[in-house]
Short mmCIF file of C-alpha atoms and ligand atoms in Angstrom, two decimals:
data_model
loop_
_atom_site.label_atom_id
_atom_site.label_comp_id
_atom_site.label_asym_id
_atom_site.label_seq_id
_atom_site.Cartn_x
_atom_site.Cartn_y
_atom_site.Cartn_z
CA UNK A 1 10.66 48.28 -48.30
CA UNK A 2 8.54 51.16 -47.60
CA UNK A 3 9.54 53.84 -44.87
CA UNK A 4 7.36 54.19 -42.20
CA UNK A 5 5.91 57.95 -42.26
CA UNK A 6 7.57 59.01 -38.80
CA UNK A 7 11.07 57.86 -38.65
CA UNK A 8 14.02 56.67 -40.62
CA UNK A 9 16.19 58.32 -43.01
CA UNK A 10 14.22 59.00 -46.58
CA UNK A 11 17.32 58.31 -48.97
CA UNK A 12 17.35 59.94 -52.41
CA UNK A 13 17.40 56.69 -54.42
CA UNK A 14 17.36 53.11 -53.42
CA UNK A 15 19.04 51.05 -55.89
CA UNK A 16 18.98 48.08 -53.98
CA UNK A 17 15.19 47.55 -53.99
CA UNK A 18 14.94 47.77 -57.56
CA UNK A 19 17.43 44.90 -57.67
CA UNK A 20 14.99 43.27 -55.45
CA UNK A 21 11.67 43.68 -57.13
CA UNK A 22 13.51 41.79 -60.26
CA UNK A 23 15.92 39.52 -58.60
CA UNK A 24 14.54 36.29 -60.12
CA UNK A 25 14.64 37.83 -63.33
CA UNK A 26 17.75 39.67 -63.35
CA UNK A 27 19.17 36.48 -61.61
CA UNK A 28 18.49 34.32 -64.21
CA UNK A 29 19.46 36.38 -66.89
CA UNK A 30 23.16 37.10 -65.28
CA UNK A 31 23.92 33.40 -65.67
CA UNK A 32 22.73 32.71 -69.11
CA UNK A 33 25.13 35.33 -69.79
CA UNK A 34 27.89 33.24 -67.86
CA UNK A 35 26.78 30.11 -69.12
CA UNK A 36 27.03 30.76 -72.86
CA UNK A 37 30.65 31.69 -73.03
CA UNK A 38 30.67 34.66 -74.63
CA UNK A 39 30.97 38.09 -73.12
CA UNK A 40 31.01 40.48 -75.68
CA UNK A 41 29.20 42.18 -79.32
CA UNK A 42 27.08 38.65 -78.68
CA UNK A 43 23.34 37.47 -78.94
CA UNK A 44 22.40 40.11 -75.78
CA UNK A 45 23.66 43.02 -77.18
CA UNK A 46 22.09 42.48 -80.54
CA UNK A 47 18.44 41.70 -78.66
CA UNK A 48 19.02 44.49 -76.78
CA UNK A 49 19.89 46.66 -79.46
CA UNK A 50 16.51 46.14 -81.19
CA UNK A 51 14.39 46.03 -78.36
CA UNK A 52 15.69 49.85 -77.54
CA UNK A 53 14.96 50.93 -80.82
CA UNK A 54 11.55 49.67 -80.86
CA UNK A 55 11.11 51.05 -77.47
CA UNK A 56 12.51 54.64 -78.40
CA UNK A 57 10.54 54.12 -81.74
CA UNK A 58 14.10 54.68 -84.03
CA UNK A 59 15.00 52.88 -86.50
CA UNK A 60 18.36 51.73 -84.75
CA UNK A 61 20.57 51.12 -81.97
CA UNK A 62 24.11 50.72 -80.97
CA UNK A 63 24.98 49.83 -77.56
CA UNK A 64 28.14 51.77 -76.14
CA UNK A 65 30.94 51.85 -72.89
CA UNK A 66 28.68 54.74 -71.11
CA UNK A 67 26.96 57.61 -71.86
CA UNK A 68 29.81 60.05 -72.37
CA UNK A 69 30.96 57.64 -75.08
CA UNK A 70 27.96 58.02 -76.83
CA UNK A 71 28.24 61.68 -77.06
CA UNK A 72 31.58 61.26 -78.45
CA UNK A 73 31.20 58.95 -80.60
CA UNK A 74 27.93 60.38 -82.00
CA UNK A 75 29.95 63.81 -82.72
CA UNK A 76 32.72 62.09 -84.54
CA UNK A 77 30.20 59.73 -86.57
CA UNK A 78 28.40 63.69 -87.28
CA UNK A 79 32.15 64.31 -88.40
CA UNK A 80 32.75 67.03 -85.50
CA UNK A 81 36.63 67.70 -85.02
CA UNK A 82 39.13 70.26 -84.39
CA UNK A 83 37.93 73.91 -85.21
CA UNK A 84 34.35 73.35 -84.73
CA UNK A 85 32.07 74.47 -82.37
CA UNK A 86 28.98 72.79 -80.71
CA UNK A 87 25.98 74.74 -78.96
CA UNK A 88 25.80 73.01 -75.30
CA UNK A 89 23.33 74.22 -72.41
CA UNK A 90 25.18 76.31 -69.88
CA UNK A 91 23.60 74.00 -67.09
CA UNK A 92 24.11 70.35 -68.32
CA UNK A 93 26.45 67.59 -66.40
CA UNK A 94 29.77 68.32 -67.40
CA UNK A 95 30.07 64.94 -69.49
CA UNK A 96 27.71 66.78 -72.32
CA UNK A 97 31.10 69.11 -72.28
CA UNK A 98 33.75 66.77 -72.29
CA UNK A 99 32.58 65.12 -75.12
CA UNK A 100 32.94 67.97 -77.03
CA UNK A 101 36.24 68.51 -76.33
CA UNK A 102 37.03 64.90 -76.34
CA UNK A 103 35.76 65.26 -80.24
CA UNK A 104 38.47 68.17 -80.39
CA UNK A 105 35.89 70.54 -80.47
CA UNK A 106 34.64 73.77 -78.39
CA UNK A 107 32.06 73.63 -76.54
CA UNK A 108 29.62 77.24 -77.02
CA UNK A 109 27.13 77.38 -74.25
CA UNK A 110 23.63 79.12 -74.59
CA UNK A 111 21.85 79.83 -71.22
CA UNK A 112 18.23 77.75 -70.95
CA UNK A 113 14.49 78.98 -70.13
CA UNK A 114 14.31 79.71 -66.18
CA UNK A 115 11.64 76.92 -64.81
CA UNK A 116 12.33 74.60 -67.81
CA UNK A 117 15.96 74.42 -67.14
CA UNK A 118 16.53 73.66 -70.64
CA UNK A 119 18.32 74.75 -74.05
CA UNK A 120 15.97 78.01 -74.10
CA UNK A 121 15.94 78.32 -78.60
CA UNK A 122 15.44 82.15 -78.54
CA UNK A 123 19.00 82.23 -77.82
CA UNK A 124 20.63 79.96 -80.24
CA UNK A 125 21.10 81.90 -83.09
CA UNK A 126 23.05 84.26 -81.34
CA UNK A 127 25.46 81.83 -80.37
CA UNK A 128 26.17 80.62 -84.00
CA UNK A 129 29.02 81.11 -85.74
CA UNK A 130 30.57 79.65 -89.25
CA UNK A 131 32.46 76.84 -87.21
CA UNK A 132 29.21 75.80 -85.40
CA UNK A 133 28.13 72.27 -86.62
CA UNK A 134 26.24 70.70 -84.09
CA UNK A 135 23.07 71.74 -81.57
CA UNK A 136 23.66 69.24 -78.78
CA UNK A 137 20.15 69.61 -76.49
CA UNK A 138 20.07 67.84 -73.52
CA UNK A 139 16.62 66.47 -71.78
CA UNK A 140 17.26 67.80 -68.38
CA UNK A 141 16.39 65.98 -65.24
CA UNK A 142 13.87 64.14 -67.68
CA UNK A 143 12.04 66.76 -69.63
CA UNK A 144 12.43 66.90 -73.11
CA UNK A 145 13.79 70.25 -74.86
CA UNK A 146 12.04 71.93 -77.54
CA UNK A 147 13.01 70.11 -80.63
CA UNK A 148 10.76 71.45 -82.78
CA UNK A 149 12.39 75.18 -82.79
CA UNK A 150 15.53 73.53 -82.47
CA UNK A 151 15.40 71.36 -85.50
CA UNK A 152 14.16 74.00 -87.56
CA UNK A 153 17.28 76.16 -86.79
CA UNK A 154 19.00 73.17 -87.41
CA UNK A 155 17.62 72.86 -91.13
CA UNK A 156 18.11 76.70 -91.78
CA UNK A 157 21.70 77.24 -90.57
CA UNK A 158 22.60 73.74 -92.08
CA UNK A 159 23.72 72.09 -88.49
CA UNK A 160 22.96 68.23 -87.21
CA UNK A 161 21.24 67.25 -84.03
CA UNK A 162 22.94 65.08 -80.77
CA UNK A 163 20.37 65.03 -78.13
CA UNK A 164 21.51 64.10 -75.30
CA UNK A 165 19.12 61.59 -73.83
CA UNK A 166 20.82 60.42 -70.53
CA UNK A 167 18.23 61.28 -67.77
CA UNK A 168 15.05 60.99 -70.42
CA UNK A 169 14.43 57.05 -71.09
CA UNK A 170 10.88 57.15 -71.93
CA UNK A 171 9.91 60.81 -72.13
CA UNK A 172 8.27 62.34 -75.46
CA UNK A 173 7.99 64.59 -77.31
CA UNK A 174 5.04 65.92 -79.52
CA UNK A 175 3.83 62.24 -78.39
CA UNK A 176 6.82 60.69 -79.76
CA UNK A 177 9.41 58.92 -77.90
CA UNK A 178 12.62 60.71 -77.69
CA UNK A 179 15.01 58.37 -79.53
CA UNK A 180 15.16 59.75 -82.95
CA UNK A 181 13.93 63.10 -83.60
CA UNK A 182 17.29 64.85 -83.79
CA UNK A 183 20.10 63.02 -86.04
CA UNK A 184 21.47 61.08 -83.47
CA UNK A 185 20.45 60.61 -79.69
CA UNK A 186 22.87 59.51 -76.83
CA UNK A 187 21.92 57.31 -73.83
CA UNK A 188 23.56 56.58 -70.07
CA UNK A 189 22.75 53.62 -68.19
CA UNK A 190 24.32 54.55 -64.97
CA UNK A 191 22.87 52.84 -62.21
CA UNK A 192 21.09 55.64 -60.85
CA UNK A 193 19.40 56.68 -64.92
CA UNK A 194 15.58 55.76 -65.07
CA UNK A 195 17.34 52.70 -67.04
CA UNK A 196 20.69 51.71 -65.87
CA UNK A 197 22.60 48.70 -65.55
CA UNK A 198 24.72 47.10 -63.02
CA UNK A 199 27.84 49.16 -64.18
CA UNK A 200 28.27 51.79 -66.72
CA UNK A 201 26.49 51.62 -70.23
CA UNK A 202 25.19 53.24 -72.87
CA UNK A 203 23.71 53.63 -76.09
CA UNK A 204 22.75 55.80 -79.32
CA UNK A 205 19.49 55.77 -81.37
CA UNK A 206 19.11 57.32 -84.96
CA UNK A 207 16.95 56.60 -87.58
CA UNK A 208 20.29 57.30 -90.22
CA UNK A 209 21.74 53.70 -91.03
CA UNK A 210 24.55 55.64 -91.86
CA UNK A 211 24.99 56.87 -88.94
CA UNK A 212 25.11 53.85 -86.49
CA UNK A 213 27.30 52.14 -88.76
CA UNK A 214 30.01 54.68 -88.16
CA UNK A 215 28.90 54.00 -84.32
CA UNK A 216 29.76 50.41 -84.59
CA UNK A 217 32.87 50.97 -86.42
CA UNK A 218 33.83 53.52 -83.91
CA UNK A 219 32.91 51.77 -80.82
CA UNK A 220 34.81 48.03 -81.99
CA UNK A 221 38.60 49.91 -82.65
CA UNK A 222 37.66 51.19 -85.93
CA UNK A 223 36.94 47.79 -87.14
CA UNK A 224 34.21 46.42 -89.36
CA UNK A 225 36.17 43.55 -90.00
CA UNK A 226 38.47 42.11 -87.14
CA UNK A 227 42.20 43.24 -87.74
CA UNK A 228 40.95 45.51 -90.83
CA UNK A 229 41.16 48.57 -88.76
CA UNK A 230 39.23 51.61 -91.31
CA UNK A 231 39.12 54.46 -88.92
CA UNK A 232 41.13 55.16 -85.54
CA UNK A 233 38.14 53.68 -82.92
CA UNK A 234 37.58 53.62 -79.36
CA UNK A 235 37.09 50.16 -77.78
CA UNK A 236 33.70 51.13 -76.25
CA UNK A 237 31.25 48.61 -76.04
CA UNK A 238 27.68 47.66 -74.01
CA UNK A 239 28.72 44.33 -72.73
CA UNK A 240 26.68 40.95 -72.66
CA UNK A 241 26.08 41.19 -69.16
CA UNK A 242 25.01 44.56 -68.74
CA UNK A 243 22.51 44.52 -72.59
CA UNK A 244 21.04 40.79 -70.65
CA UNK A 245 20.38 43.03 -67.21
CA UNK A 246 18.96 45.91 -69.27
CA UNK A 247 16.66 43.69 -71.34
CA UNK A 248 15.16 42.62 -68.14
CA UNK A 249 14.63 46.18 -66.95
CA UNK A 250 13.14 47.55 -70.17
CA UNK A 251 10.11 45.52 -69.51
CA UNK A 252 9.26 47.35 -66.46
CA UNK A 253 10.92 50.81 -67.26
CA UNK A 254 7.40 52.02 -68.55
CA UNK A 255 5.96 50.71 -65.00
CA UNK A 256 9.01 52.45 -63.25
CA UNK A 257 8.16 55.97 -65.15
CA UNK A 258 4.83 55.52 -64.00
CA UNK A 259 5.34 55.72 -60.71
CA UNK A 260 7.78 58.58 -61.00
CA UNK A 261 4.90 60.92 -62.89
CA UNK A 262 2.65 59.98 -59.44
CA UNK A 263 5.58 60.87 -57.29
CA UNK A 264 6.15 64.39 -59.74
CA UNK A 265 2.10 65.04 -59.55
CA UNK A 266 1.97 64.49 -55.35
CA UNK A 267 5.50 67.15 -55.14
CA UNK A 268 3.42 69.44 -57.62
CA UNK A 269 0.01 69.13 -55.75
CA UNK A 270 1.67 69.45 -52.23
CA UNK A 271 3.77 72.40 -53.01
CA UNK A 272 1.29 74.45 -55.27
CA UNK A 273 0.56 78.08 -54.23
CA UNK A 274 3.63 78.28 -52.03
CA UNK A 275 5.38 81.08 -53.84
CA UNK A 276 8.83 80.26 -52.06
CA UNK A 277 8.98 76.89 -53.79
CA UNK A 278 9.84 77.35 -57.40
CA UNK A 279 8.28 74.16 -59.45
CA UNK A 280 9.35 72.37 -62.35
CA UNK A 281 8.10 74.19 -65.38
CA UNK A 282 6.43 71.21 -68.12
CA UNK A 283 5.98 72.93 -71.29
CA UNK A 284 3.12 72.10 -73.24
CA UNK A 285 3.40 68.92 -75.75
CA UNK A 286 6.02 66.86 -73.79
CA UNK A 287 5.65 64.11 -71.35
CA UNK A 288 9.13 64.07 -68.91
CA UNK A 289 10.40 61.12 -67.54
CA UNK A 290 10.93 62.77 -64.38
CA UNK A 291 14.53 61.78 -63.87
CA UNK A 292 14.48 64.13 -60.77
CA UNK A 293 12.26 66.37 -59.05
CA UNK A 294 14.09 69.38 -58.60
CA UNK A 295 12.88 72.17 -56.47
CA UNK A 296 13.98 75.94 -57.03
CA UNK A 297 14.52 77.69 -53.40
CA UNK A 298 16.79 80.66 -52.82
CA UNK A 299 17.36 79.46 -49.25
CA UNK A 300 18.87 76.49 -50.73
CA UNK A 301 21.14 75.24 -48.78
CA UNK A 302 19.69 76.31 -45.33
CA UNK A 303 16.95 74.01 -46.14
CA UNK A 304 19.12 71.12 -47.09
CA UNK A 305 20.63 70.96 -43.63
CA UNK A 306 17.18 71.56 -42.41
CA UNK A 307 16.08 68.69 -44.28
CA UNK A 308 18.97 66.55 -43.50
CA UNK A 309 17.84 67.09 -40.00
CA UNK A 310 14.63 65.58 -40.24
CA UNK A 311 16.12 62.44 -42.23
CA UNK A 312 15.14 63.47 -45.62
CA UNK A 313 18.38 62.82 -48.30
CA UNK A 314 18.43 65.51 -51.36
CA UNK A 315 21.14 66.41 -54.18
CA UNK A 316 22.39 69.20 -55.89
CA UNK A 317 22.33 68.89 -59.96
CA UNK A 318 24.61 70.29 -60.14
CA UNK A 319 27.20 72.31 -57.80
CA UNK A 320 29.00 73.82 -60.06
CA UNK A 321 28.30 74.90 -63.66
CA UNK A 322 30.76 73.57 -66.27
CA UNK A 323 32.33 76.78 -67.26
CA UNK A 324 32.90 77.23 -63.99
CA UNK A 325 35.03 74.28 -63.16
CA UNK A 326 38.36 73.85 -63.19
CA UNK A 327 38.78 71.82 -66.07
CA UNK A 328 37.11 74.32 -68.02
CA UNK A 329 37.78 77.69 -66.58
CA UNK A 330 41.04 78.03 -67.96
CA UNK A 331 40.33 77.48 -71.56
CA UNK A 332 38.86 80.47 -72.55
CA UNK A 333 36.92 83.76 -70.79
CA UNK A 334 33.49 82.90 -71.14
CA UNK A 335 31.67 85.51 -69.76
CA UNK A 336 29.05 85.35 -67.28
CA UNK A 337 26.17 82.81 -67.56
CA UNK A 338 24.23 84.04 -64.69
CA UNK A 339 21.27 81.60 -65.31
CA UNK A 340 23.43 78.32 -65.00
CA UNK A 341 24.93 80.36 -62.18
CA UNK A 342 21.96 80.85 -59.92
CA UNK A 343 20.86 77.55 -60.67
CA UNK A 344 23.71 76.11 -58.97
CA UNK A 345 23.15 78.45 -56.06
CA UNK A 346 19.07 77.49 -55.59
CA UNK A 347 18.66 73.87 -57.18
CA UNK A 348 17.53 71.27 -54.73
CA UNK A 349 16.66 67.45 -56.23
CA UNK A 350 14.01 65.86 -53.71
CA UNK A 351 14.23 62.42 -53.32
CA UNK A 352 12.81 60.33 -56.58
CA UNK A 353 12.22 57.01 -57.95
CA UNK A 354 10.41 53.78 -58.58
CA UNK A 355 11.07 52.88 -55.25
CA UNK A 356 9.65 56.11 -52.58
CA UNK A 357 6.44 54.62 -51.14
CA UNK A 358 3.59 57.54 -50.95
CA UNK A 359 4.15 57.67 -47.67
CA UNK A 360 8.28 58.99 -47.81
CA UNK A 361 6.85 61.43 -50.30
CA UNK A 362 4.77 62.79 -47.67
CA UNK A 363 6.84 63.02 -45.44
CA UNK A 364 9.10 65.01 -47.50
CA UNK A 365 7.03 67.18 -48.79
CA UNK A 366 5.49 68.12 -45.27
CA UNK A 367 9.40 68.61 -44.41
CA UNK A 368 10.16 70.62 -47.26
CA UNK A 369 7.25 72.52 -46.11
CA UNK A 370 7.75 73.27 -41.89
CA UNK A 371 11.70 73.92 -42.81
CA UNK A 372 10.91 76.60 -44.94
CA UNK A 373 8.61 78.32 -42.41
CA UNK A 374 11.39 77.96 -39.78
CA UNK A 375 13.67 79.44 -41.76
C1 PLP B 401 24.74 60.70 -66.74
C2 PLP B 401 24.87 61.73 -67.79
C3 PLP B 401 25.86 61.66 -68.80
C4 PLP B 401 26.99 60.67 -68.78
O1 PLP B 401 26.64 59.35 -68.71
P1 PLP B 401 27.71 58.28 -68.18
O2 PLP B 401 27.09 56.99 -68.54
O3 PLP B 401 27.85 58.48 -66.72
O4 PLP B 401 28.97 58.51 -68.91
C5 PLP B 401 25.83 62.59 -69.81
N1 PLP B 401 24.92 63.59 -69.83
C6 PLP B 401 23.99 63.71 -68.86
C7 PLP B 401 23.02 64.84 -68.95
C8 PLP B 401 23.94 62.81 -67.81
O5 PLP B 401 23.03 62.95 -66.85
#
């Protein structure tokens, strides 16, 4: 499973071994699923439900369809509709977007801290206006945002918390898990997440029993009882397959993150001092999950093909900057956000996960490094 340190291609994720290291497990737990006869809102999905809690040390869980899902359904549990406004980082995955206007709401971006890459809080309060309910932070590429600053604006200007959680399974913050220090907290288990399933999944924590019961409702057509239909729901629900496959894979997800923090501390150790190479910034008090590693290079794309070259696979999170795409650029004239902007031109995501032997990661660092010499 490991590459050997002069040849092959060094791909950015290998899905297929982590299959691999669990098969017997995984295996197994697939055709219990078949076996019992009963596919969905089952025994799984309730185990799973309170092993995630425990793990993201919240009070509750409610499994979901995916991870946009839980962003949408977590701003219509917070009561977000038509007329409101939600603060969203400029540079996010466009899904933290759409579910604000899947709510009915408008998204209001606010740049983030350069090096950080997140939700930078200095800038928040400029962006609020009476129709602002929500401050939706999300943990980029693993690293945790600021809650504390953001919470207390929260509690002055009178707003609620969605965190979007996606690419952060396991980080904290202020050594607490993320899971439940904002009001509600959304997860993705995408197959490529530091927890994903064989599919699409998702979930969202809280600590508000209030709150995940209007998940439930909203996630089963509305329905706490069948054919009493209360509120117009989505059918979005974590099925018994995928909660079985993701109770497997919680037991080694702390293992998994572990080897990702080595992987982050060999990219930091091997680049350090070479001032063309801008580095993850880790602010002080949080422990990332390291989701990616992503490298800040103004010869960005030169060294991608350079890189490509010598085998090595990277990815670009992301491209394009929401306000920037098509499905938002026509809504409204933003403005510039020149942050989100260059970060689209200079981003480069090195190959990461449970699965790169020592050995790729030297090789791609010593890649990374002779490229941008000859460049
Ligand atoms: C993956 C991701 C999502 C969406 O999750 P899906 O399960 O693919 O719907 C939302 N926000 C962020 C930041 C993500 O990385």
């Amino acid at each position: 499973m490991s590459e050997p340190s002069g040849s092959g291609t060094i791909r950015f994720l290998d899905l297929r071994a982590s299959y691999l290291e669990l098969k017997e497990e995984i295996d197994e737990a697939v055709a219990r699923v078949l076996q019992s006869g009963w596919y969905l809102l089952g025994k799984e999905l309730e185990a799973f439900e309170c092993e995630f809690a425990a793990y993201t040390e919240s009070r509750h869980c409610a499994g979901v369809a995916n991870g946009l899902e839980g962003l949408v359904l977590s701003l219509k549990a917070l009561g977000v509709g038509p007329g409101d406004e939600v603060i969203v980082p400029s540079n996010t995955y466009i899904a933290t977007w759409l579910a604000v206007s899947q709510a009915g709401a408008t998204p209001v971006p606010v740049e983030p801290i350069p090096g950080v890459w997140n939700l930078d809080p200095d800038r928040i309060e400029a962006a609020l206006t009476p129709r602002t309910k929500v401050i939706l932070p999300v943990h980029l590429y693993g690293q945790p945002a600021d809650l504390a600053p953001i919470l207390g604006l929260a509690r002055k200007h009178g707003l609620r918390v969605l965190e979007d959680a996606a690419q952060a399974h396991g980080a904290r913050y202020g050594g607490k898990r993320i899971g439940a220090h904002g009001d509600l907290v959304s997860w993705s288990f995408y197959p490529g997440k530091n927890l994903g399933c064989f599919g699409d999944g998702g979930a969202v924590t809280t600590d508000d029993p209030v709150l995940v019961d209007r998940i439930r409702t909203l996630r089963n057509y509305g329905s706490r009882v069948k054919y009493q239909n209360d509120i117009k729901g989505h059918n979005s629900r974590l099925d018994e397959l995928q909660a079985a496959v993701l109770r497997v894979k919680l037991k080694h997800l702390d293992t998994w993150n572990g080897r990702r923090v080595s992987i982050a501390k060999r990219y930091l150790e091997g680049f350090a001092g070479h001032a063309a190479i801008g580095l993850p910034k880790v602010i002080a008090g949080v422990a990332p999950a390291w989701h990616l590693f992503v490298i800040d290079v103004p010869s960005r794309d030169p060294l991608r093909a350079a890189l490509e070259a010598r085998g090595v696979e990277t990815l670009i999170h992301y491209p394009v900057p929401p306000h920037l795409s098509e499905a938002f650029a026509h809504d409204q004239a933003w403005g510039e956000f020149s942050i989100a902007e260059q970060a689209a031109q200079t981003h480069l995501s090195l190959p990461m996960g449970p699965h790169l032997s020592a050995e790729a990661v030297a090789r791609v660092t010593e890649s990374v490094l002779r490229a941008l010499s000859s460049l």
